[in-house]
Amino acid sequence: MAADPRIEVVAETDDGDEALRLLRWLRPDVALLDEDMPSFGGAAIARVLRSELPETRVVVMTRRQPEVRR
């Protein structure tokens, strides 16, 4: 995304607490979140943002775990 000149990446973190703090401070148009972060996952942060920053659009990404065949 950073390669697209129409998009400005304003912050990055791999911790849910820090992500929520940054989102509250920066108030971005869009938040791209990972579901698998320490402290809070992306879905939990999205629920907080829905009430605190309803103008911020949220995308929650996750990696699908491969199925284990036995």
Short mmCIF file of C-alpha atoms in Angstrom, two decimals:
data_model
loop_
_atom_site.label_atom_id
_atom_site.label_comp_id
_atom_site.label_asym_id
_atom_site.label_seq_id
_atom_site.Cartn_x
_atom_site.Cartn_y
_atom_site.Cartn_z
CA MET A 1 0.00 0.00 0.00
CA ALA A 2 2.82 2.40 0.74
CA ALA A 3 3.82 2.20 -2.93
CA ASP A 4 0.50 3.80 -3.98
CA PRO A 5 0.96 7.61 -4.03
CA ARG A 6 -2.73 8.08 -3.13
CA ILE A 7 -2.21 6.34 0.21
CA GLU A 8 -0.32 7.84 3.12
CA VAL A 9 0.75 5.34 5.78
CA VAL A 10 0.70 7.32 9.01
CA ALA A 11 1.67 4.63 11.53
CA GLU A 12 2.54 0.97 11.99
CA THR A 13 2.66 -1.27 15.04
CA ASP A 14 2.33 -4.95 15.84
CA ASP A 15 0.65 -4.48 19.23
CA GLY A 16 -3.09 -3.98 19.80
CA ASP A 17 -2.74 -1.56 22.72
CA GLU A 18 -0.36 0.61 20.73
CA ALA A 19 -2.60 0.40 17.64
CA LEU A 20 -5.60 1.64 19.60
CA ARG A 21 -3.57 4.49 21.11
CA LEU A 22 -2.30 5.53 17.67
CA LEU A 23 -5.75 5.31 16.11
CA ARG A 24 -7.26 7.52 18.80
CA TRP A 25 -4.47 10.06 18.34
CA LEU A 26 -4.17 10.06 14.53
CA ARG A 27 -7.86 9.49 13.65
CA PRO A 28 -7.13 8.01 10.18
CA ASP A 29 -9.63 7.55 7.37
CA VAL A 30 -8.87 3.81 7.21
CA ALA A 31 -7.34 1.36 9.70
CA LEU A 32 -5.84 -1.88 8.39
CA LEU A 33 -5.61 -4.27 11.34
CA ASP A 34 -4.29 -7.77 11.92
CA GLU A 35 -6.59 -10.07 13.85
CA ASP A 36 -3.59 -11.77 15.47
CA MET A 37 -1.91 -9.02 17.53
CA PRO A 38 -0.82 -9.09 21.17
CA SER A 39 -3.12 -7.29 23.64
CA PHE A 40 -6.10 -6.76 21.31
CA GLY A 41 -6.94 -8.36 17.99
CA GLY A 42 -8.24 -6.40 15.05
CA ALA A 43 -11.89 -7.37 15.62
CA ALA A 44 -11.77 -6.09 19.22
CA ILE A 45 -10.22 -2.82 18.07
CA ALA A 46 -12.88 -2.51 15.35
CA ARG A 47 -15.60 -2.75 18.00
CA VAL A 48 -13.99 0.07 20.00
CA LEU A 49 -13.58 2.22 16.89
CA ARG A 50 -17.20 1.72 15.90
CA SER A 51 -18.26 3.73 18.95
CA GLU A 52 -15.26 6.06 19.41
CA LEU A 53 -14.28 6.84 15.80
CA PRO A 54 -17.25 5.94 13.59
CA GLU A 55 -15.77 7.91 10.67
CA THR A 56 -12.72 5.58 10.52
CA ARG A 57 -13.22 2.65 8.16
CA VAL A 58 -11.73 -0.62 9.39
CA VAL A 59 -10.30 -3.59 7.50
CA VAL A 60 -9.34 -6.61 9.62
CA MET A 61 -6.94 -9.08 8.02
CA THR A 62 -6.10 -12.56 9.18
CA ARG A 63 -4.04 -15.46 7.96
CA ARG A 64 -5.96 -18.62 7.43
CA GLN A 65 -4.30 -21.49 9.19
CA PRO A 66 -3.73 -24.49 6.92
CA GLU A 67 -5.85 -27.52 7.69
CA VAL A 68 -4.05 -30.36 9.37
CA ARG A 69 -4.85 -33.69 7.80
CA ARG A 70 -4.43 -36.83 9.80
#
